[in-house]
PDB file of C-alpha atoms and ligand atoms in Angstrom:
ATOM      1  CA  UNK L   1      42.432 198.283 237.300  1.00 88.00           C
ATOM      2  CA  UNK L   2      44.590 195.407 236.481  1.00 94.00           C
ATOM      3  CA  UNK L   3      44.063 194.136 232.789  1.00 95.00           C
ATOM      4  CA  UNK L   4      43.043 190.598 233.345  1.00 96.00           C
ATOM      5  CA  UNK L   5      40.397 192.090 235.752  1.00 97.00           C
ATOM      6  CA  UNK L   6      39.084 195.080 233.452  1.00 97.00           C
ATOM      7  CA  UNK L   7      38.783 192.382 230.628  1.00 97.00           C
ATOM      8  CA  UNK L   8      36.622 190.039 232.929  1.00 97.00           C
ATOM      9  CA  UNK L   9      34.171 193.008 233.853  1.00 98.00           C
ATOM     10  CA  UNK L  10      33.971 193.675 230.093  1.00 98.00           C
ATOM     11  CA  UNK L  11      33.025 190.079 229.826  1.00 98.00           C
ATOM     12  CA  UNK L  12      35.846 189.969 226.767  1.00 96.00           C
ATOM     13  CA  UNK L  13      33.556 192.547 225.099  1.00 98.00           C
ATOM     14  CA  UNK L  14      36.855 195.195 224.287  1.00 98.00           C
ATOM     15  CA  UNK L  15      36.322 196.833 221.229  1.00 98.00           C
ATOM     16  CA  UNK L  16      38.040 196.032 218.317  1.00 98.00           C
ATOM     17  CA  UNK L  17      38.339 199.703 216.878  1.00 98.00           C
ATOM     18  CA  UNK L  18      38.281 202.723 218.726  1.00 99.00           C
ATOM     19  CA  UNK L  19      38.328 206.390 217.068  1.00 99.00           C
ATOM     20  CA  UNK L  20      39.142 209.081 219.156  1.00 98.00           C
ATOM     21  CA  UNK L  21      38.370 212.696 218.707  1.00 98.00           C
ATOM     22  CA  UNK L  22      40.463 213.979 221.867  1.00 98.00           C
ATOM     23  CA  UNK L  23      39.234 217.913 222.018  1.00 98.00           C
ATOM     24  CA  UNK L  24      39.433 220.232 224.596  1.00 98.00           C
ATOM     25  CA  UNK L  25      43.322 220.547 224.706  1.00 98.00           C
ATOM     26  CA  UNK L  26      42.984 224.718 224.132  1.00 98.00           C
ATOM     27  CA  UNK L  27      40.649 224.837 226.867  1.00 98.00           C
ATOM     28  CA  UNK L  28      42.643 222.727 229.434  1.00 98.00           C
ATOM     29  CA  UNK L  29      45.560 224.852 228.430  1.00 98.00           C
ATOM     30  CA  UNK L  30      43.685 228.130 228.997  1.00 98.00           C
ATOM     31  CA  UNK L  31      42.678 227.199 232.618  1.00 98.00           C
ATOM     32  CA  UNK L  32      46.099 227.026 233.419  1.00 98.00           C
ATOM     33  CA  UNK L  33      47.167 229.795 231.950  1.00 98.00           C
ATOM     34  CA  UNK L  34      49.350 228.636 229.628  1.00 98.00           C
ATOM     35  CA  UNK L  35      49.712 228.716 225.856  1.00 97.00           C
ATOM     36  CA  UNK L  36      47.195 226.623 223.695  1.00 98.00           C
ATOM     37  CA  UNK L  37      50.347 225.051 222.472  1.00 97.00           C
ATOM     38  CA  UNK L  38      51.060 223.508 225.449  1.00 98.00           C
ATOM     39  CA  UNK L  39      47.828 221.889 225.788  1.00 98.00           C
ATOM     40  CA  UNK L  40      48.235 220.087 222.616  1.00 98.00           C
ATOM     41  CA  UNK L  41      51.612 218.717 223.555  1.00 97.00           C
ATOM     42  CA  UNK L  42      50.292 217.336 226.704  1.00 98.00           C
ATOM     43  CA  UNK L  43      47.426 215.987 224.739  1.00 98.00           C
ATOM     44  CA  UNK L  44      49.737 214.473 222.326  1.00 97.00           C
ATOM     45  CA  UNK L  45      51.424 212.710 225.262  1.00 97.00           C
ATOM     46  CA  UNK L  46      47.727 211.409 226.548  1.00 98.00           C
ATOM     47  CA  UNK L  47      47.128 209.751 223.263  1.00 97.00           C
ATOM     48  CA  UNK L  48      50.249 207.853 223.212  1.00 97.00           C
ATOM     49  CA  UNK L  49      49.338 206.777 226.956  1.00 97.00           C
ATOM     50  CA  UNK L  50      46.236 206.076 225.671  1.00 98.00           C
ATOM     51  CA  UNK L  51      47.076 204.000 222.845  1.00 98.00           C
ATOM     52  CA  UNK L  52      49.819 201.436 225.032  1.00 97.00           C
ATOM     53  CA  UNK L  53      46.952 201.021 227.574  1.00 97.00           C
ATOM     54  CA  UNK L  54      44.354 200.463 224.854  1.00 98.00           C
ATOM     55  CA  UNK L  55      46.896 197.766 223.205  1.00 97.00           C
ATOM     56  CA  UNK L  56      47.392 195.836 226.274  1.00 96.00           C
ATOM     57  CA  UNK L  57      43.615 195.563 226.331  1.00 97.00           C
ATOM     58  CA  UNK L  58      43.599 193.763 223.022  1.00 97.00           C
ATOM     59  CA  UNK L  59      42.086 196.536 221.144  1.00 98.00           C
ATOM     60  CA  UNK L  60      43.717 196.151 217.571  1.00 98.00           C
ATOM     61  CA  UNK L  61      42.589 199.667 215.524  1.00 98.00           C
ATOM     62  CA  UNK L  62      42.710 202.985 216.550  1.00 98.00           C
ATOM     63  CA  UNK L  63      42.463 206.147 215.092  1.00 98.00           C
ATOM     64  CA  UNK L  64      43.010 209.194 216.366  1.00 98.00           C
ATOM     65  CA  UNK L  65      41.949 212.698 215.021  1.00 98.00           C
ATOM     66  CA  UNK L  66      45.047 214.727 215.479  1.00 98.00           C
ATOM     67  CA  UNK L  67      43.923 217.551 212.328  1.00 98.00           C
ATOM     68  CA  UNK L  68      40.754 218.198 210.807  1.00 98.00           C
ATOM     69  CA  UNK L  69      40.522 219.500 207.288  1.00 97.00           C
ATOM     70  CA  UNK L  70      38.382 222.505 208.728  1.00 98.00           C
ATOM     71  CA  UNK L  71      41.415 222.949 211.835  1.00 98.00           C
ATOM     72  CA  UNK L  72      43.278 224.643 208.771  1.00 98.00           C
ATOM     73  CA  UNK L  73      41.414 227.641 209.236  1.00 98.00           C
ATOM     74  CA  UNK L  74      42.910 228.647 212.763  1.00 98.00           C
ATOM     75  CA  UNK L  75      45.496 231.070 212.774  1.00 97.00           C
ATOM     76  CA  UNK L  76      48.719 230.414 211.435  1.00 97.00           C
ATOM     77  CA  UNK L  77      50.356 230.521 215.018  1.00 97.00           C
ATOM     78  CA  UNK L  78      48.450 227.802 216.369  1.00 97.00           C
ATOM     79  CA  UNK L  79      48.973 225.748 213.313  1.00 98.00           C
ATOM     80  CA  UNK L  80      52.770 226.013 212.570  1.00 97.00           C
ATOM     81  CA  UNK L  81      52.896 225.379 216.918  1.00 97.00           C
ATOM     82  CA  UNK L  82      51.406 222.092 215.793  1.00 97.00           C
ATOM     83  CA  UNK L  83      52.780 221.219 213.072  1.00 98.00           C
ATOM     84  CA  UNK L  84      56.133 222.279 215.024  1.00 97.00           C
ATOM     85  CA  UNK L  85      55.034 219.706 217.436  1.00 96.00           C
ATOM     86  CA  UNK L  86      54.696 217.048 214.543  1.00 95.00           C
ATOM     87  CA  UNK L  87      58.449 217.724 213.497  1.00 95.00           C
ATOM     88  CA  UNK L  88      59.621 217.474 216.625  1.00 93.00           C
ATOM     89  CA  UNK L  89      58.269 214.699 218.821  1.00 92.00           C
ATOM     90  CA  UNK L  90      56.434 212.043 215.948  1.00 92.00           C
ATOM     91  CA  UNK L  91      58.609 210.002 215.157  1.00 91.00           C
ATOM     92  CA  UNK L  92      59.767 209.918 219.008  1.00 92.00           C
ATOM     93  CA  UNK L  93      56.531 209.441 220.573  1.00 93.00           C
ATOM     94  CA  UNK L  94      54.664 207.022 217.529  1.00 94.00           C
ATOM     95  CA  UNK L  95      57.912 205.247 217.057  1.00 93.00           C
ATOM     96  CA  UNK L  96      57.505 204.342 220.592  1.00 92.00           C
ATOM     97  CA  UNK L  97      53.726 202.243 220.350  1.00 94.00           C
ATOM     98  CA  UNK L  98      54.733 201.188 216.530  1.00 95.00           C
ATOM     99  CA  UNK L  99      57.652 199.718 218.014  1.00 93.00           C
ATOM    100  CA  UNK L 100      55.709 196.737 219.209  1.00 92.00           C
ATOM    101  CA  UNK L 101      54.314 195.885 216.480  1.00 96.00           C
ATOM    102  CA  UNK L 102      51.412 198.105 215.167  1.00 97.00           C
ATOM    103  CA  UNK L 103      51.254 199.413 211.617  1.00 97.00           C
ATOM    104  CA  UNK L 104      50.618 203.403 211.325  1.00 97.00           C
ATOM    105  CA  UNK L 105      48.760 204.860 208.605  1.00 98.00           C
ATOM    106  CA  UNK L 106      48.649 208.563 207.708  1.00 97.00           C
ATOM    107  CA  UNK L 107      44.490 209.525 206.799  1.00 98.00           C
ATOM    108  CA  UNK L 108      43.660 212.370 205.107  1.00 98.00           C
ATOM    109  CA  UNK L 109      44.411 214.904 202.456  1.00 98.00           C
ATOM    110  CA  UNK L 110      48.263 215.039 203.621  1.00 97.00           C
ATOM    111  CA  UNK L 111      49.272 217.164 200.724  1.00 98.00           C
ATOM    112  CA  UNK L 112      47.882 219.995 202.312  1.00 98.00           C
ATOM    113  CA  UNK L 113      50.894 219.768 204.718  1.00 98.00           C
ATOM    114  CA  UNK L 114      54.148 221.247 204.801  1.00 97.00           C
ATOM    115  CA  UNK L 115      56.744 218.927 202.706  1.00 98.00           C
ATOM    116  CA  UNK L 116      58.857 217.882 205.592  1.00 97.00           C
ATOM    117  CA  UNK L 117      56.114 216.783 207.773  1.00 97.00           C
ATOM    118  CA  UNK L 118      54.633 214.867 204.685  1.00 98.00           C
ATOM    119  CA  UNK L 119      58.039 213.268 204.754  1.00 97.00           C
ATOM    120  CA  UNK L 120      58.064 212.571 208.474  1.00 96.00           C
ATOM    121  CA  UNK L 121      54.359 210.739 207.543  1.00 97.00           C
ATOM    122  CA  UNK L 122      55.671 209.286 205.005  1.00 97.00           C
ATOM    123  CA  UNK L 123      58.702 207.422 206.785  1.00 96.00           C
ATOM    124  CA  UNK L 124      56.822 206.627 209.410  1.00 95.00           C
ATOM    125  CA  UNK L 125      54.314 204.586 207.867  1.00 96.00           C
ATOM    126  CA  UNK L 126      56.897 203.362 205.593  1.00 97.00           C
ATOM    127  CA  UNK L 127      58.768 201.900 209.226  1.00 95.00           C
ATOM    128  CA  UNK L 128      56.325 200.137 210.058  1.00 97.00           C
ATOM    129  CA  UNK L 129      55.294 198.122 206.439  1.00 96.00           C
ATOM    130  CA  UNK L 130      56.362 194.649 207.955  1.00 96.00           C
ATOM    131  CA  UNK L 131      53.354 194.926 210.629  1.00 97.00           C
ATOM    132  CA  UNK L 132      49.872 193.082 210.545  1.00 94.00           C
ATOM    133  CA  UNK L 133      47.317 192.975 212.921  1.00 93.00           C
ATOM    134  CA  UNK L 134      47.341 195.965 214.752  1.00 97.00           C
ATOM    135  CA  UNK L 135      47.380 199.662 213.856  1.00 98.00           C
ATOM    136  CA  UNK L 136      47.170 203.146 214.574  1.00 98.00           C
ATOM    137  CA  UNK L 137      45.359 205.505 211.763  1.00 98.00           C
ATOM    138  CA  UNK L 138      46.720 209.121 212.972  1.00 98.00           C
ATOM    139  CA  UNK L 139      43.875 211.766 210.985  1.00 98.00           C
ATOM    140  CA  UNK L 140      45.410 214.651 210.180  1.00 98.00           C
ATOM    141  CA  UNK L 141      44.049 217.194 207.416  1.00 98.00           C
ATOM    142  CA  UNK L 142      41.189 214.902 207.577  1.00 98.00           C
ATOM    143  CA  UNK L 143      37.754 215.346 206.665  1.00 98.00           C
ATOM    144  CA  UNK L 144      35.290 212.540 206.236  1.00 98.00           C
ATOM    145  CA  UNK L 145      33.409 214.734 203.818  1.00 98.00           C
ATOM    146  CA  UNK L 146      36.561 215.034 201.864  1.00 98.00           C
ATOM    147  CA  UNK L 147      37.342 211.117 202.522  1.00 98.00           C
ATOM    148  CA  UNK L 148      34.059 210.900 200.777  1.00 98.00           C
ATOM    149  CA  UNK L 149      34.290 212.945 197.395  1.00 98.00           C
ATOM    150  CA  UNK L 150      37.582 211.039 196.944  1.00 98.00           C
ATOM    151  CA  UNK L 151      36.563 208.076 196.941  1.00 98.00           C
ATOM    152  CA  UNK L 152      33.781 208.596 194.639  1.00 98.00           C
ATOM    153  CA  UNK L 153      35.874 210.634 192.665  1.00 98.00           C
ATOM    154  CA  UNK L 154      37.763 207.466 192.352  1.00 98.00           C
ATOM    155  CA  UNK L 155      35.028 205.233 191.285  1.00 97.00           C
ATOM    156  CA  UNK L 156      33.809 208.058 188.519  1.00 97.00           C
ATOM    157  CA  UNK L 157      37.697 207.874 187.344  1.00 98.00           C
ATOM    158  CA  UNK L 158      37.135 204.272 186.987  1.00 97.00           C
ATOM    159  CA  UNK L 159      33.878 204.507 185.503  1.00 97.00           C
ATOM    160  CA  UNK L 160      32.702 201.363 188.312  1.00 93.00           C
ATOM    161  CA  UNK L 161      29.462 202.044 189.577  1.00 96.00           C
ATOM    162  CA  UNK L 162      30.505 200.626 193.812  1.00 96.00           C
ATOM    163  CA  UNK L 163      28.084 198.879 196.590  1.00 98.00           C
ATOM    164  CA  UNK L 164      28.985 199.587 200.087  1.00 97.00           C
ATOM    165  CA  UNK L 165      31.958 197.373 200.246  1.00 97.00           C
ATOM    166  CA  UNK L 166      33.357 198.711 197.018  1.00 97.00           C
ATOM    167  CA  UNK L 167      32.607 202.113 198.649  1.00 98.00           C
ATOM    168  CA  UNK L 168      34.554 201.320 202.099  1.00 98.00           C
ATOM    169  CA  UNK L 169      37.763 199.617 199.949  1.00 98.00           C
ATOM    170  CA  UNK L 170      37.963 203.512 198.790  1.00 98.00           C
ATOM    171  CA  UNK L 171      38.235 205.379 201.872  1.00 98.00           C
ATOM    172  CA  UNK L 172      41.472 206.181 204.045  1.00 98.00           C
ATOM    173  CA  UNK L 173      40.451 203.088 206.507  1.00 98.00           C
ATOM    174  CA  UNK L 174      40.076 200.707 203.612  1.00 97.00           C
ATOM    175  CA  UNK L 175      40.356 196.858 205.114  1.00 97.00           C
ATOM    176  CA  UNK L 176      39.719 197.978 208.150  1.00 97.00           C
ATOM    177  CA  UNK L 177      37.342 197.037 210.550  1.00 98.00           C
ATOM    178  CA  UNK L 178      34.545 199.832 211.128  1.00 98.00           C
ATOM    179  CA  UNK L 179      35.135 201.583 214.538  1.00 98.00           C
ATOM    180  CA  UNK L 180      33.278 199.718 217.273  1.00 98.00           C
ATOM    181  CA  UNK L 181      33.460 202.750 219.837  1.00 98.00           C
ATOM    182  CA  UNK L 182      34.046 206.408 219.221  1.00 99.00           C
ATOM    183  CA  UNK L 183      35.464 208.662 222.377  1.00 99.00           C
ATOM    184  CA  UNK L 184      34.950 212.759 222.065  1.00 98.00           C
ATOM    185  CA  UNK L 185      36.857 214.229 224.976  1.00 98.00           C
ATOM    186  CA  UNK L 186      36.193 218.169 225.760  1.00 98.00           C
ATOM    187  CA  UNK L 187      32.382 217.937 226.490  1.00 98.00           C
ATOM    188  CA  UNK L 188      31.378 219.006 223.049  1.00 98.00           C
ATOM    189  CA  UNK L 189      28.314 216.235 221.530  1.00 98.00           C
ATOM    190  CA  UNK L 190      29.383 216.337 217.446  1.00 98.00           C
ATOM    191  CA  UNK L 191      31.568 214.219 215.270  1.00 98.00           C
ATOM    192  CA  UNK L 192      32.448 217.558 213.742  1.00 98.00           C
ATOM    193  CA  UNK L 193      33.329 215.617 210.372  1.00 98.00           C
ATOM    194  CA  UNK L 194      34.743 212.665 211.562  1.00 98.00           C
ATOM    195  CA  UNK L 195      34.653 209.053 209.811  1.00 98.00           C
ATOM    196  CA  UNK L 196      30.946 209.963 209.180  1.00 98.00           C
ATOM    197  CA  UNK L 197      30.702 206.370 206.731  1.00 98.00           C
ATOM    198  CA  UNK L 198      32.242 204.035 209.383  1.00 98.00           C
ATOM    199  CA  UNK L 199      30.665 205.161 212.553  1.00 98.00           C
ATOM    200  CA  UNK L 200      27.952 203.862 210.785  1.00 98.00           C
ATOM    201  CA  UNK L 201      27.231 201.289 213.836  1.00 98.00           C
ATOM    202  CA  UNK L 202      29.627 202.999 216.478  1.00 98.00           C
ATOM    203  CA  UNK L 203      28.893 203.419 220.101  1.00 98.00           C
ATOM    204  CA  UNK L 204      29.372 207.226 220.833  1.00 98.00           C
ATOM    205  CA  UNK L 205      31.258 207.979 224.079  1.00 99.00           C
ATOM    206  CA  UNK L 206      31.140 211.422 225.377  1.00 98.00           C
ATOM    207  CA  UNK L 207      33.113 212.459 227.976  1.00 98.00           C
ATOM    208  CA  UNK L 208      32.932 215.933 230.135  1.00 98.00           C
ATOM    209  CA  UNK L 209      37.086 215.478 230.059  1.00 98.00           C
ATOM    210  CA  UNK L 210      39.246 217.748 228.495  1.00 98.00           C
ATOM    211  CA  UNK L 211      41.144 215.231 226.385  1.00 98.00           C
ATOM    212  CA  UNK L 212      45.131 216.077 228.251  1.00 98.00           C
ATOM    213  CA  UNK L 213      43.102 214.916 231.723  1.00 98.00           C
ATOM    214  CA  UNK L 214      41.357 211.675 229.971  1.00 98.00           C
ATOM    215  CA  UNK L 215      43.312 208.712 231.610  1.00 98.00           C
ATOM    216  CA  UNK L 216      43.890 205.462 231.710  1.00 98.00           C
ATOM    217  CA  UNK L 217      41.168 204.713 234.017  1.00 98.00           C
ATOM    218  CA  UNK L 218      38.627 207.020 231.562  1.00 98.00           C
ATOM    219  CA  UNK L 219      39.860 204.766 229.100  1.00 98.00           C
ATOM    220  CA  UNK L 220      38.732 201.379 230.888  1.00 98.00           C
ATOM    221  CA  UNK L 221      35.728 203.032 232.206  1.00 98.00           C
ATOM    222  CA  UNK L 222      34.624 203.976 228.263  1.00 98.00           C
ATOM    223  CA  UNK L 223      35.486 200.373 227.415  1.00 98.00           C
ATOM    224  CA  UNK L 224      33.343 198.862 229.992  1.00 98.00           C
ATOM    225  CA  UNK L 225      30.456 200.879 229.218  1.00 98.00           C
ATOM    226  CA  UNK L 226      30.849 199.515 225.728  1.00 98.00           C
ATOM    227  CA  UNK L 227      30.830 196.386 226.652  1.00 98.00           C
ATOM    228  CA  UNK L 228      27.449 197.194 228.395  1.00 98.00           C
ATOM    229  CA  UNK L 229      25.783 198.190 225.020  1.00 98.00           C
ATOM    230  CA  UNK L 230      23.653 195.407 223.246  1.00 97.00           C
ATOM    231  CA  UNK L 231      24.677 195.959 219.595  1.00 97.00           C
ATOM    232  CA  UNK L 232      21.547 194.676 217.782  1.00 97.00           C
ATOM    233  CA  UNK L 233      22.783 196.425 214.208  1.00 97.00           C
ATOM    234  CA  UNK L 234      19.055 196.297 213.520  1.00 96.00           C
ATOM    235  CA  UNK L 235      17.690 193.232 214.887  1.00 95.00           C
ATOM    236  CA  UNK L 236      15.579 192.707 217.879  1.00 97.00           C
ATOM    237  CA  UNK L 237      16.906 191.379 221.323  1.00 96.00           C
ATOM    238  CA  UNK L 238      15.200 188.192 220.250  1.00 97.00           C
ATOM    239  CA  UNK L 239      17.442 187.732 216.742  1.00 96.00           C
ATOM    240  CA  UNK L 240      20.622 188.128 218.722  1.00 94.00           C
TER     241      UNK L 240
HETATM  242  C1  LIG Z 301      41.622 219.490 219.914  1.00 71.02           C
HETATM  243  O1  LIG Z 301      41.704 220.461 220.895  1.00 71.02           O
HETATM  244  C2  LIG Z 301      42.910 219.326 219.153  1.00 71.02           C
HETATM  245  C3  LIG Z 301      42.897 219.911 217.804  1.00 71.02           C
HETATM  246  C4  LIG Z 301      41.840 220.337 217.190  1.00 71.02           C
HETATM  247  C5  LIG Z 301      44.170 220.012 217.127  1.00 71.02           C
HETATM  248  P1  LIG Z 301      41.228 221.940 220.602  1.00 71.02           P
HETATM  249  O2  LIG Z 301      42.403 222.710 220.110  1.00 71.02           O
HETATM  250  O3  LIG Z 301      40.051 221.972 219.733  1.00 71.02           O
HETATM  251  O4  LIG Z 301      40.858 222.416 222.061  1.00 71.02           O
HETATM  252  P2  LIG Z 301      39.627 223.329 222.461  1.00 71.02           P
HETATM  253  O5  LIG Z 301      38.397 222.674 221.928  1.00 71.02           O
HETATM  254  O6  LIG Z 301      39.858 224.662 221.866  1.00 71.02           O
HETATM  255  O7  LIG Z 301      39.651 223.332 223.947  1.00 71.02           O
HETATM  256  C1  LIG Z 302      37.661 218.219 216.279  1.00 71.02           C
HETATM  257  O1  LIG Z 302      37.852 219.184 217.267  1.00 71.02           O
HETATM  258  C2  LIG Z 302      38.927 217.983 215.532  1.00 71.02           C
HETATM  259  C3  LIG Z 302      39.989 217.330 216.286  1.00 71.02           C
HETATM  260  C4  LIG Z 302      39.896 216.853 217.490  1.00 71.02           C
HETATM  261  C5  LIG Z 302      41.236 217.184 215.585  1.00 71.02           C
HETATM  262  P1  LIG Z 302      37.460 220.700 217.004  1.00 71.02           P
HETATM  263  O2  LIG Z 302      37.721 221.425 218.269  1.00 71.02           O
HETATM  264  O3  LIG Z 302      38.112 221.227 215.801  1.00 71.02           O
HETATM  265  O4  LIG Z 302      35.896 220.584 216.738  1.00 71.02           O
HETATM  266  P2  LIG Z 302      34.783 221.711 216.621  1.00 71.02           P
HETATM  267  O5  LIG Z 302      35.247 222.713 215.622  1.00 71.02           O
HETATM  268  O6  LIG Z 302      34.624 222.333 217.970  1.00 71.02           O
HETATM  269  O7  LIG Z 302      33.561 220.983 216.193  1.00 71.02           O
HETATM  270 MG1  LIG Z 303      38.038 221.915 220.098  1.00 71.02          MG
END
């Protein structure tokens, strides 16, 4: 669907933030027979896709959960094939959306990565300083349960006692808006430990699409079944 005609369906409704927990990239590789490393490289390619078509919609935020804190625990091989995958295409394929204009942001506890990928984070986000407005939060290592006992390790440190504001300044997506939508991909129905404080208020999307065969046109369709949703955030249809 053109833009201009997806964004008048959505009645202007696009989300502001959208999260996206794109699983399923082992399984579409399996089907195929090929390695599990493949699938993630294809995925990797979907979420850049993703993100430009996203963009052009006027979504400003996303965040995408590339590495979860408890993803450490597969076996080595899969690991160093993604972190391999990191070293090798990041700055190429990120450098490509941040290019226009959008800000990057590393989340998570990036120390538990090798150095020269914390580098490659590092220089990344550094690239793209200048930028305001729009940005990409890439989650890798992440946990939100970690995000969590940071942050209030933080305010303990400080000895400041923090409301939820004060609370939300401390975590990885500090200034941020909250995510307005959340898309799992891979037909699993969990947040498996993902921004458990901001989705606070997000829709939840799931879709029966392993994430390397979620297109474009998935994307739009998830957007304008957002824009369906009456967000009351507690009020009654009456209040709004
Ligand atoms: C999600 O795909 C990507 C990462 C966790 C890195 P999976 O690797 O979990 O794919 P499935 O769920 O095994 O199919
Ligand atoms: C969630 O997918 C993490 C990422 C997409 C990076 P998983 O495949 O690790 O989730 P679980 O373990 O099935 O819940
Ligand atoms: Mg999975």
């Amino acid at each position: 669907m053109q833009k201009e005609a997806l964004i008048k369906k959505a009645e202007g409704k696009i989300p502001r933030h959208i999260a996206i927990i794109m699983d399923g990239n082992g399984r579409w590789a399996k089907k195929r027979m090929m390695p599990r490393s493949y699938g993630h490289k294809m995925g990797m390619e979907r979420m850049i896709g993703l993100m430009e078509r996203a963009f052009e919609l006027g979504v400003e935020y996303i965040t995408v959960y590339a590495l979860s804190t408890e993803n450490l625990k597969r076996p080595k091989e899969e690991l160093d094939g993604l972190f391999n995958l990191f070293r090798n295409h990041f700055k190429q394929y990120f450098g490509r959306v941040c290019e226009r204009g959008v800000r990057l942001r590393a989340i998570g506890d990036i120390s538990l990565l090798p150095e020269d990928l914390q580098q490659i984070l590092h220089e990344a986000e550094e690239s793209t300083l200048q930028y305001e407005g729009k940005g990409i939060n890439v989650a890798v290592c992440y946990g939100a349960r970690d995000e969590l006992v940071r942050a209030v390790n933080i305010a303990v440190e400080k000895g400041e006692k923090v409301d939820e504001n004060g609370l939300s300044a401390l975590l990885y997506t500090s200034g941020q808006p909250d995510p307005d939508l959340i898309i799992r991909t891979g037909k699993e129905v969990r947040l498996s430990n993902f921004l458990l404080y901001q989705a606070a208020y997000a829709e939840l999307y799931f879709s029966e699409k392993m994430f390397p065969d979620f297109s474009d046109k998935e994307l739009d369709r998830a957007i304008l079944w957002f824009s369906k949703r009456t967000r009351r955030f507690g009020k009654t249809d009456e209040q709004l």
